[in-house]
Amino acid sequence: MIRAAWVALNTLVGTLLLGPILVVAGVLGVRNARLYDWGGRTWSRWILWASATPVKVEGAENIDPDSPQILVGNHQSWYDVFAVAGNLDKTFHFVAKKELERVPLFGRAWKAAGHVSIDRSDQARAIASLDEAGRRLREDRSAVVIFAEGTRSPHDDLLPFKKGAFMLALHARVPIVPFGVAGTRRIQPKGGWRVRKGPIILRFGEPIPTDGFGPGDRDALLRRVRDQVRRLRDGARAELTPGRIESPNPNQSH
């Protein structure tokens, strides 16, 4: 409980200090990707530090700083976001649900940083948002990060993958880098407010090219990437202490 309060305080302070910088930069039309990368990376690392949740990154050599890529991974906790954002050494944009734009200050900073919101209730707008993500990819040769399950999984099983990431990859003709995150559900599971300290492993796999693929290959590509994400996640989980990292103990003190 004390840790959760400490993390909440640091999240608030970090947002109040960093958020206005990004919002003002966005209002002034500043197009410096490094500024927005710095803001998101610093904010995420601040929260990870406050939570006592060190991140071990594996396969970082699969991230090409000079080429556009789509990063697709599993999602069990908000700490997946912090782990990825705090440890990507290239310009990146998240694709996430539109509701994040409504969070005070954070939502404005989110938009200013160039992240992409998806309106799941409107297919035409969702497609337009994916087109915008593709444009950003080609324009700044960045990475687009998508948690393809569409929401945080409340258990260890992967949820079905949404098709948007694969439509984007085929349309933009850029490779997909699968990644797996382990340890985050124990730190803060979906619906939970307490924060448990502990390690996180973020493992990137080899890029999967999309050259030569067409729209009819979308489902096969989805299955291939999902299998790789599962393998990467399971391998990362195997490095953590069995029975202690991935299985929250409700009687554990905080």
PDB file of C-alpha atoms in Angstrom, residues 9-253:
ATOM      1  CA  LEU A   9       2.887  10.444  -6.066  1.00  0.00           C
ATOM      2  CA  ASN A  10       5.843  10.072  -8.420  1.00  0.00           C
ATOM      3  CA  THR A  11       3.542   9.493 -11.396  1.00  0.00           C
ATOM      4  CA  LEU A  12       1.666  12.704 -10.562  1.00  0.00           C
ATOM      5  CA  VAL A  13       4.839  14.742 -10.059  1.00  0.00           C
ATOM      6  CA  GLY A  14       6.410  13.350 -13.228  1.00  0.00           C
ATOM      7  CA  THR A  15       3.290  14.122 -15.246  1.00  0.00           C
ATOM      8  CA  LEU A  16       3.026  17.663 -13.859  1.00  0.00           C
ATOM      9  CA  LEU A  17       6.687  18.383 -14.592  1.00  0.00           C
ATOM     10  CA  LEU A  18       7.095  16.707 -17.967  1.00  0.00           C
ATOM     11  CA  GLY A  19       3.575  16.938 -19.379  1.00  0.00           C
ATOM     12  CA  PRO A  20       3.442  20.731 -19.806  1.00  0.00           C
ATOM     13  CA  ILE A  21       6.780  20.720 -21.652  1.00  0.00           C
ATOM     14  CA  LEU A  22       5.417  18.338 -24.283  1.00  0.00           C
ATOM     15  CA  VAL A  23       2.042  20.074 -24.465  1.00  0.00           C
ATOM     16  CA  VAL A  24       3.611  23.497 -24.990  1.00  0.00           C
ATOM     17  CA  ALA A  25       6.019  22.074 -27.561  1.00  0.00           C
ATOM     18  CA  GLY A  26       3.064  20.555 -29.411  1.00  0.00           C
ATOM     19  CA  VAL A  27       1.086  23.807 -29.325  1.00  0.00           C
ATOM     20  CA  LEU A  28       4.112  25.701 -30.685  1.00  0.00           C
ATOM     21  CA  GLY A  29       4.500  23.156 -33.456  1.00  0.00           C
ATOM     22  CA  VAL A  30       7.891  21.901 -32.320  1.00  0.00           C
ATOM     23  CA  ARG A  31       8.763  18.873 -34.462  1.00  0.00           C
ATOM     24  CA  ASN A  32      11.734  17.559 -32.521  1.00  0.00           C
ATOM     25  CA  ALA A  33      11.268  13.803 -32.111  1.00  0.00           C
ATOM     26  CA  ARG A  34      14.091  13.628 -29.597  1.00  0.00           C
ATOM     27  CA  LEU A  35      12.236  15.957 -27.235  1.00  0.00           C
ATOM     28  CA  TYR A  36       9.109  13.802 -27.208  1.00  0.00           C
ATOM     29  CA  ASP A  37      11.171  10.603 -26.970  1.00  0.00           C
ATOM     30  CA  TRP A  38      13.018  12.078 -24.012  1.00  0.00           C
ATOM     31  CA  GLY A  39       9.748  13.007 -22.292  1.00  0.00           C
ATOM     32  CA  GLY A  40       8.152   9.570 -22.665  1.00  0.00           C
ATOM     33  CA  ARG A  41      11.347   7.712 -21.811  1.00  0.00           C
ATOM     34  CA  THR A  42      12.081   9.843 -18.735  1.00  0.00           C
ATOM     35  CA  TRP A  43       8.504   9.587 -17.444  1.00  0.00           C
ATOM     36  CA  SER A  44       8.486   5.785 -17.850  1.00  0.00           C
ATOM     37  CA  ARG A  45      11.879   5.299 -16.227  1.00  0.00           C
ATOM     38  CA  TRP A  46      10.790   7.528 -13.356  1.00  0.00           C
ATOM     39  CA  ILE A  47       7.794   5.283 -12.679  1.00  0.00           C
ATOM     40  CA  LEU A  48       9.901   2.117 -12.989  1.00  0.00           C
ATOM     41  CA  TRP A  49      12.401   3.553 -10.525  1.00  0.00           C
ATOM     42  CA  ALA A  50       9.698   4.534  -8.038  1.00  0.00           C
ATOM     43  CA  SER A  51       8.185   1.045  -8.337  1.00  0.00           C
ATOM     44  CA  ALA A  52      11.516  -0.759  -7.766  1.00  0.00           C
ATOM     45  CA  THR A  53      10.954  -2.699 -11.002  1.00  0.00           C
ATOM     46  CA  PRO A  54      14.228  -3.096 -12.935  1.00  0.00           C
ATOM     47  CA  VAL A  55      13.909  -4.080 -16.602  1.00  0.00           C
ATOM     48  CA  LYS A  56      16.215  -6.573 -18.323  1.00  0.00           C
ATOM     49  CA  VAL A  57      16.181  -6.091 -22.109  1.00  0.00           C
ATOM     50  CA  GLU A  58      17.113  -8.939 -24.436  1.00  0.00           C
ATOM     51  CA  GLY A  59      17.345  -8.889 -28.238  1.00  0.00           C
ATOM     52  CA  ALA A  60      17.840  -5.122 -28.466  1.00  0.00           C
ATOM     53  CA  GLU A  61      19.974  -5.732 -31.564  1.00  0.00           C
ATOM     54  CA  ASN A  62      16.711  -6.501 -33.419  1.00  0.00           C
ATOM     55  CA  ILE A  63      15.644  -2.865 -33.086  1.00  0.00           C
ATOM     56  CA  ASP A  64      16.964  -0.931 -36.088  1.00  0.00           C
ATOM     57  CA  PRO A  65      17.373   2.765 -35.196  1.00  0.00           C
ATOM     58  CA  ASP A  66      17.394   3.814 -38.856  1.00  0.00           C
ATOM     59  CA  SER A  67      14.483   1.828 -40.329  1.00  0.00           C
ATOM     60  CA  PRO A  68      10.708   1.858 -39.752  1.00  0.00           C
ATOM     61  CA  GLN A  69       9.425  -1.118 -37.773  1.00  0.00           C
ATOM     62  CA  ILE A  70       6.199  -2.270 -36.137  1.00  0.00           C
ATOM     63  CA  LEU A  71       6.676  -3.763 -32.683  1.00  0.00           C
ATOM     64  CA  VAL A  72       3.962  -6.229 -31.648  1.00  0.00           C
ATOM     65  CA  GLY A  73       3.776  -7.802 -28.191  1.00  0.00           C
ATOM     66  CA  ASN A  74       1.694  -9.130 -25.329  1.00  0.00           C
ATOM     67  CA  HIS A  75      -0.075  -6.977 -22.760  1.00  0.00           C
ATOM     68  CA  GLN A  76      -0.808  -7.842 -19.126  1.00  0.00           C
ATOM     69  CA  SER A  77      -0.185  -4.635 -17.197  1.00  0.00           C
ATOM     70  CA  TRP A  78       0.430  -0.916 -17.513  1.00  0.00           C
ATOM     71  CA  TYR A  79       4.025  -1.830 -16.689  1.00  0.00           C
ATOM     72  CA  ASP A  80       4.363  -3.324 -20.184  1.00  0.00           C
ATOM     73  CA  VAL A  81       4.020   0.236 -21.483  1.00  0.00           C
ATOM     74  CA  PHE A  82       6.586   1.634 -19.048  1.00  0.00           C
ATOM     75  CA  ALA A  83       9.049  -1.174 -19.804  1.00  0.00           C
ATOM     76  CA  VAL A  84       8.858  -0.621 -23.564  1.00  0.00           C
ATOM     77  CA  ALA A  85       8.785   3.192 -23.488  1.00  0.00           C
ATOM     78  CA  GLY A  86      11.668   3.367 -21.039  1.00  0.00           C
ATOM     79  CA  ASN A  87      13.933   1.101 -23.060  1.00  0.00           C
ATOM     80  CA  LEU A  88      13.479   1.886 -26.764  1.00  0.00           C
ATOM     81  CA  ASP A  89      16.462   3.767 -28.139  1.00  0.00           C
ATOM     82  CA  LYS A  90      14.672   5.059 -31.225  1.00  0.00           C
ATOM     83  CA  THR A  91      11.718   7.290 -31.987  1.00  0.00           C
ATOM     84  CA  PHE A  92       8.498   5.421 -31.268  1.00  0.00           C
ATOM     85  CA  HIS A  93       4.742   5.926 -31.287  1.00  0.00           C
ATOM     86  CA  PHE A  94       2.210   3.858 -29.401  1.00  0.00           C
ATOM     87  CA  VAL A  95      -1.118   2.907 -30.945  1.00  0.00           C
ATOM     88  CA  ALA A  96      -3.776   2.665 -28.239  1.00  0.00           C
ATOM     89  CA  LYS A  97      -7.433   3.240 -27.469  1.00  0.00           C
ATOM     90  CA  LYS A  98      -8.801   6.754 -27.888  1.00  0.00           C
ATOM     91  CA  GLU A  99      -9.900   6.944 -24.246  1.00  0.00           C
ATOM     92  CA  LEU A 100      -6.319   7.798 -23.229  1.00  0.00           C
ATOM     93  CA  GLU A 101      -6.766  11.233 -24.792  1.00  0.00           C
ATOM     94  CA  ARG A 102      -9.319  12.058 -22.085  1.00  0.00           C
ATOM     95  CA  VAL A 103      -6.841  11.709 -19.202  1.00  0.00           C
ATOM     96  CA  PRO A 104      -6.121  15.245 -17.891  1.00  0.00           C
ATOM     97  CA  LEU A 105      -2.743  16.609 -19.039  1.00  0.00           C
ATOM     98  CA  PHE A 106      -1.481  13.108 -19.925  1.00  0.00           C
ATOM     99  CA  GLY A 107      -3.880  12.996 -22.881  1.00  0.00           C
ATOM    100  CA  ARG A 108      -2.645  16.331 -24.236  1.00  0.00           C
ATOM    101  CA  ALA A 109       0.976  15.242 -23.820  1.00  0.00           C
ATOM    102  CA  TRP A 110       0.144  11.903 -25.494  1.00  0.00           C
ATOM    103  CA  LYS A 111      -1.189  13.677 -28.588  1.00  0.00           C
ATOM    104  CA  ALA A 112       1.625  16.214 -28.630  1.00  0.00           C
ATOM    105  CA  ALA A 113       4.184  13.390 -28.651  1.00  0.00           C
ATOM    106  CA  GLY A 114       2.612  11.969 -31.797  1.00  0.00           C
ATOM    107  CA  HIS A 115       1.126   8.776 -30.398  1.00  0.00           C
ATOM    108  CA  VAL A 116      -1.856   7.407 -32.325  1.00  0.00           C
ATOM    109  CA  SER A 117      -5.326   6.897 -30.861  1.00  0.00           C
ATOM    110  CA  ILE A 118      -7.795   4.355 -32.220  1.00  0.00           C
ATOM    111  CA  ASP A 119     -11.555   4.850 -32.023  1.00  0.00           C
ATOM    112  CA  ARG A 120     -12.732   1.251 -31.855  1.00  0.00           C
ATOM    113  CA  SER A 121     -16.372   2.272 -32.177  1.00  0.00           C
ATOM    114  CA  ASP A 122     -15.843   3.792 -35.627  1.00  0.00           C
ATOM    115  CA  GLN A 123     -14.200   1.570 -38.244  1.00  0.00           C
ATOM    116  CA  ALA A 124     -13.606   4.401 -40.703  1.00  0.00           C
ATOM    117  CA  ARG A 125     -11.823   6.475 -38.074  1.00  0.00           C
ATOM    118  CA  ALA A 126      -9.847   3.446 -36.920  1.00  0.00           C
ATOM    119  CA  ILE A 127      -8.599   2.871 -40.468  1.00  0.00           C
ATOM    120  CA  ALA A 128      -7.733   6.556 -40.775  1.00  0.00           C
ATOM    121  CA  SER A 129      -5.730   6.326 -37.545  1.00  0.00           C
ATOM    122  CA  LEU A 130      -3.786   3.353 -38.904  1.00  0.00           C
ATOM    123  CA  ASP A 131      -3.069   5.329 -42.079  1.00  0.00           C
ATOM    124  CA  GLU A 132      -1.737   8.117 -39.869  1.00  0.00           C
ATOM    125  CA  ALA A 133       0.502   5.629 -38.051  1.00  0.00           C
ATOM    126  CA  GLY A 134       1.808   4.406 -41.412  1.00  0.00           C
ATOM    127  CA  ARG A 135       2.549   7.962 -42.477  1.00  0.00           C
ATOM    128  CA  ARG A 136       4.530   8.599 -39.297  1.00  0.00           C
ATOM    129  CA  LEU A 137       6.485   5.385 -39.845  1.00  0.00           C
ATOM    130  CA  ARG A 138       7.574   6.383 -43.305  1.00  0.00           C
ATOM    131  CA  GLU A 139       8.157  10.019 -42.399  1.00  0.00           C
ATOM    132  CA  ASP A 140      10.490   9.636 -39.410  1.00  0.00           C
ATOM    133  CA  ARG A 141      11.566   5.982 -39.856  1.00  0.00           C
ATOM    134  CA  SER A 142      10.338   5.304 -36.361  1.00  0.00           C
ATOM    135  CA  ALA A 143       8.772   2.377 -34.553  1.00  0.00           C
ATOM    136  CA  VAL A 144       5.066   1.918 -33.964  1.00  0.00           C
ATOM    137  CA  VAL A 145       4.307  -0.105 -30.826  1.00  0.00           C
ATOM    138  CA  ILE A 146       1.093  -2.132 -30.741  1.00  0.00           C
ATOM    139  CA  PHE A 147      -0.171  -4.452 -28.008  1.00  0.00           C
ATOM    140  CA  ALA A 148      -2.101  -6.641 -30.385  1.00  0.00           C
ATOM    141  CA  GLU A 149      -4.425  -8.173 -27.794  1.00  0.00           C
ATOM    142  CA  GLY A 150      -6.140  -4.793 -27.631  1.00  0.00           C
ATOM    143  CA  THR A 151      -6.421  -4.829 -23.852  1.00  0.00           C
ATOM    144  CA  ARG A 152      -4.578  -6.152 -20.816  1.00  0.00           C
ATOM    145  CA  SER A 153      -4.962  -9.875 -20.346  1.00  0.00           C
ATOM    146  CA  PRO A 154      -6.131 -10.826 -16.828  1.00  0.00           C
ATOM    147  CA  HIS A 155      -4.355 -14.198 -16.997  1.00  0.00           C
ATOM    148  CA  ASP A 156      -1.280 -15.872 -18.473  1.00  0.00           C
ATOM    149  CA  ASP A 157      -2.947 -16.879 -21.745  1.00  0.00           C
ATOM    150  CA  LEU A 158      -2.635 -14.646 -24.797  1.00  0.00           C
ATOM    151  CA  LEU A 159      -5.903 -13.094 -25.886  1.00  0.00           C
ATOM    152  CA  PRO A 160      -6.807 -13.195 -29.599  1.00  0.00           C
ATOM    153  CA  PHE A 161      -4.779 -10.684 -31.598  1.00  0.00           C
ATOM    154  CA  LYS A 162      -6.519  -7.766 -33.287  1.00  0.00           C
ATOM    155  CA  LYS A 163      -5.852  -7.427 -37.008  1.00  0.00           C
ATOM    156  CA  GLY A 164      -4.938  -3.737 -37.129  1.00  0.00           C
ATOM    157  CA  ALA A 165      -1.192  -4.217 -36.609  1.00  0.00           C
ATOM    158  CA  PHE A 166      -0.998  -6.635 -39.516  1.00  0.00           C
ATOM    159  CA  MET A 167      -3.103  -4.461 -41.823  1.00  0.00           C
ATOM    160  CA  LEU A 168      -0.708  -1.620 -41.030  1.00  0.00           C
ATOM    161  CA  ALA A 169       2.398  -3.756 -41.642  1.00  0.00           C
ATOM    162  CA  LEU A 170       1.125  -4.984 -45.002  1.00  0.00           C
ATOM    163  CA  HIS A 171      -0.003  -1.527 -46.060  1.00  0.00           C
ATOM    164  CA  ALA A 172       3.234   0.204 -45.005  1.00  0.00           C
ATOM    165  CA  ARG A 173       5.471  -2.662 -46.185  1.00  0.00           C
ATOM    166  CA  VAL A 174       7.591  -2.634 -43.032  1.00  0.00           C
ATOM    167  CA  PRO A 175       8.840  -5.554 -40.904  1.00  0.00           C
ATOM    168  CA  ILE A 176       7.227  -6.644 -37.651  1.00  0.00           C
ATOM    169  CA  VAL A 177       9.397  -7.156 -34.575  1.00  0.00           C
ATOM    170  CA  PRO A 178       7.640  -9.463 -32.084  1.00  0.00           C
ATOM    171  CA  PHE A 179       8.334  -8.958 -28.397  1.00  0.00           C
ATOM    172  CA  GLY A 180       7.389 -10.650 -25.146  1.00  0.00           C
ATOM    173  CA  VAL A 181       7.135  -9.073 -21.697  1.00  0.00           C
ATOM    174  CA  ALA A 182       7.205 -11.080 -18.473  1.00  0.00           C
ATOM    175  CA  GLY A 183       6.894 -10.154 -14.797  1.00  0.00           C
ATOM    176  CA  THR A 184       4.526  -7.231 -15.181  1.00  0.00           C
ATOM    177  CA  ARG A 185       1.265  -8.950 -14.234  1.00  0.00           C
ATOM    178  CA  ARG A 186       2.639  -9.719 -10.814  1.00  0.00           C
ATOM    179  CA  ILE A 187       3.712  -6.100 -10.324  1.00  0.00           C
ATOM    180  CA  GLN A 188       0.265  -4.719 -11.124  1.00  0.00           C
ATOM    181  CA  PRO A 189      -2.375  -6.978 -12.710  1.00  0.00           C
ATOM    182  CA  LYS A 190      -5.358  -5.675 -14.619  1.00  0.00           C
ATOM    183  CA  GLY A 191      -7.855  -4.135 -12.219  1.00  0.00           C
ATOM    184  CA  GLY A 192      -5.318  -3.982  -9.387  1.00  0.00           C
ATOM    185  CA  TRP A 193      -4.064  -0.837  -7.687  1.00  0.00           C
ATOM    186  CA  ARG A 194      -1.321  -2.218  -5.469  1.00  0.00           C
ATOM    187  CA  VAL A 195       2.236  -2.268  -6.801  1.00  0.00           C
ATOM    188  CA  ARG A 196       4.648  -5.114  -6.077  1.00  0.00           C
ATOM    189  CA  LYS A 197       8.349  -4.662  -6.665  1.00  0.00           C
ATOM    190  CA  GLY A 198      10.156  -7.148  -8.874  1.00  0.00           C
ATOM    191  CA  PRO A 199      12.033  -7.627 -12.144  1.00  0.00           C
ATOM    192  CA  ILE A 200      10.671  -7.332 -15.670  1.00  0.00           C
ATOM    193  CA  ILE A 201      12.115  -9.029 -18.734  1.00  0.00           C
ATOM    194  CA  LEU A 202      11.527  -7.478 -22.162  1.00  0.00           C
ATOM    195  CA  ARG A 203      12.620  -9.745 -25.014  1.00  0.00           C
ATOM    196  CA  PHE A 204      12.640  -8.690 -28.688  1.00  0.00           C
ATOM    197  CA  GLY A 205      12.608 -11.298 -31.451  1.00  0.00           C
ATOM    198  CA  GLU A 206      14.011 -11.230 -34.958  1.00  0.00           C
ATOM    199  CA  PRO A 207      12.179  -8.988 -37.457  1.00  0.00           C
ATOM    200  CA  ILE A 208       9.585 -10.700 -39.634  1.00  0.00           C
ATOM    201  CA  PRO A 209       9.628  -9.161 -43.144  1.00  0.00           C
ATOM    202  CA  THR A 210       6.402  -8.350 -44.954  1.00  0.00           C
ATOM    203  CA  ASP A 211       7.884  -7.961 -48.453  1.00  0.00           C
ATOM    204  CA  GLY A 212       6.034 -10.197 -50.855  1.00  0.00           C
ATOM    205  CA  PHE A 213       2.996 -10.505 -48.584  1.00  0.00           C
ATOM    206  CA  GLY A 214      -0.445  -9.396 -49.747  1.00  0.00           C
ATOM    207  CA  PRO A 215      -3.780  -8.752 -48.029  1.00  0.00           C
ATOM    208  CA  GLY A 216      -4.626 -12.426 -48.329  1.00  0.00           C
ATOM    209  CA  ASP A 217      -1.634 -13.292 -46.155  1.00  0.00           C
ATOM    210  CA  ARG A 218      -2.830 -11.218 -43.210  1.00  0.00           C
ATOM    211  CA  ASP A 219      -4.158 -14.077 -41.072  1.00  0.00           C
ATOM    212  CA  ALA A 220      -1.096 -16.255 -41.702  1.00  0.00           C
ATOM    213  CA  LEU A 221       1.134 -13.341 -40.696  1.00  0.00           C
ATOM    214  CA  LEU A 222      -0.960 -12.802 -37.564  1.00  0.00           C
ATOM    215  CA  ARG A 223      -0.578 -16.446 -36.539  1.00  0.00           C
ATOM    216  CA  ARG A 224       3.159 -16.387 -37.156  1.00  0.00           C
ATOM    217  CA  VAL A 225       3.689 -13.244 -35.089  1.00  0.00           C
ATOM    218  CA  ARG A 226       1.420 -14.479 -32.284  1.00  0.00           C
ATOM    219  CA  ASP A 227       3.393 -17.722 -32.064  1.00  0.00           C
ATOM    220  CA  GLN A 228       6.627 -15.743 -31.818  1.00  0.00           C
ATOM    221  CA  VAL A 229       5.220 -13.429 -29.139  1.00  0.00           C
ATOM    222  CA  ARG A 230       4.135 -16.447 -27.109  1.00  0.00           C
ATOM    223  CA  ARG A 231       7.564 -18.050 -27.462  1.00  0.00           C
ATOM    224  CA  LEU A 232       9.365 -14.867 -26.449  1.00  0.00           C
ATOM    225  CA  ARG A 233       7.064 -14.289 -23.472  1.00  0.00           C
ATOM    226  CA  ASP A 234       7.353 -17.881 -22.270  1.00  0.00           C
ATOM    227  CA  GLY A 235      11.132 -17.784 -22.601  1.00  0.00           C
ATOM    228  CA  ALA A 236      11.270 -14.579 -20.578  1.00  0.00           C
ATOM    229  CA  ARG A 237       8.975 -16.024 -17.934  1.00  0.00           C
ATOM    230  CA  ALA A 238      11.236 -19.057 -17.613  1.00  0.00           C
ATOM    231  CA  GLU A 239      14.065 -16.738 -16.515  1.00  0.00           C
ATOM    232  CA  LEU A 240      11.993 -15.443 -13.616  1.00  0.00           C
ATOM    233  CA  THR A 241      11.526 -17.396 -10.405  1.00  0.00           C
ATOM    234  CA  PRO A 242       8.751 -19.957 -11.069  1.00  0.00           C
ATOM    235  CA  GLY A 243       5.637 -19.554  -8.941  1.00  0.00           C
ATOM    236  CA  ARG A 244       6.737 -16.251  -7.461  1.00  0.00           C
ATOM    237  CA  ILE A 245       6.949 -13.735 -10.289  1.00  0.00           C
ATOM    238  CA  GLU A 246       3.891 -14.526 -12.410  1.00  0.00           C
ATOM    239  CA  SER A 247       1.489 -15.628  -9.671  1.00  0.00           C
ATOM    240  CA  PRO A 248       0.487 -12.781  -7.347  1.00  0.00           C
ATOM    241  CA  ASN A 249       0.172 -13.740  -3.698  1.00  0.00           C
ATOM    242  CA  PRO A 250      -2.750 -11.839  -2.129  1.00  0.00           C
ATOM    243  CA  ASN A 251      -1.244 -12.367   1.333  1.00  0.00           C
ATOM    244  CA  GLN A 252       2.075 -10.773   0.434  1.00  0.00           C
ATOM    245  CA  SER A 253       2.877  -7.596   2.320  1.00  0.00           C
TER     246      SER A 253
END
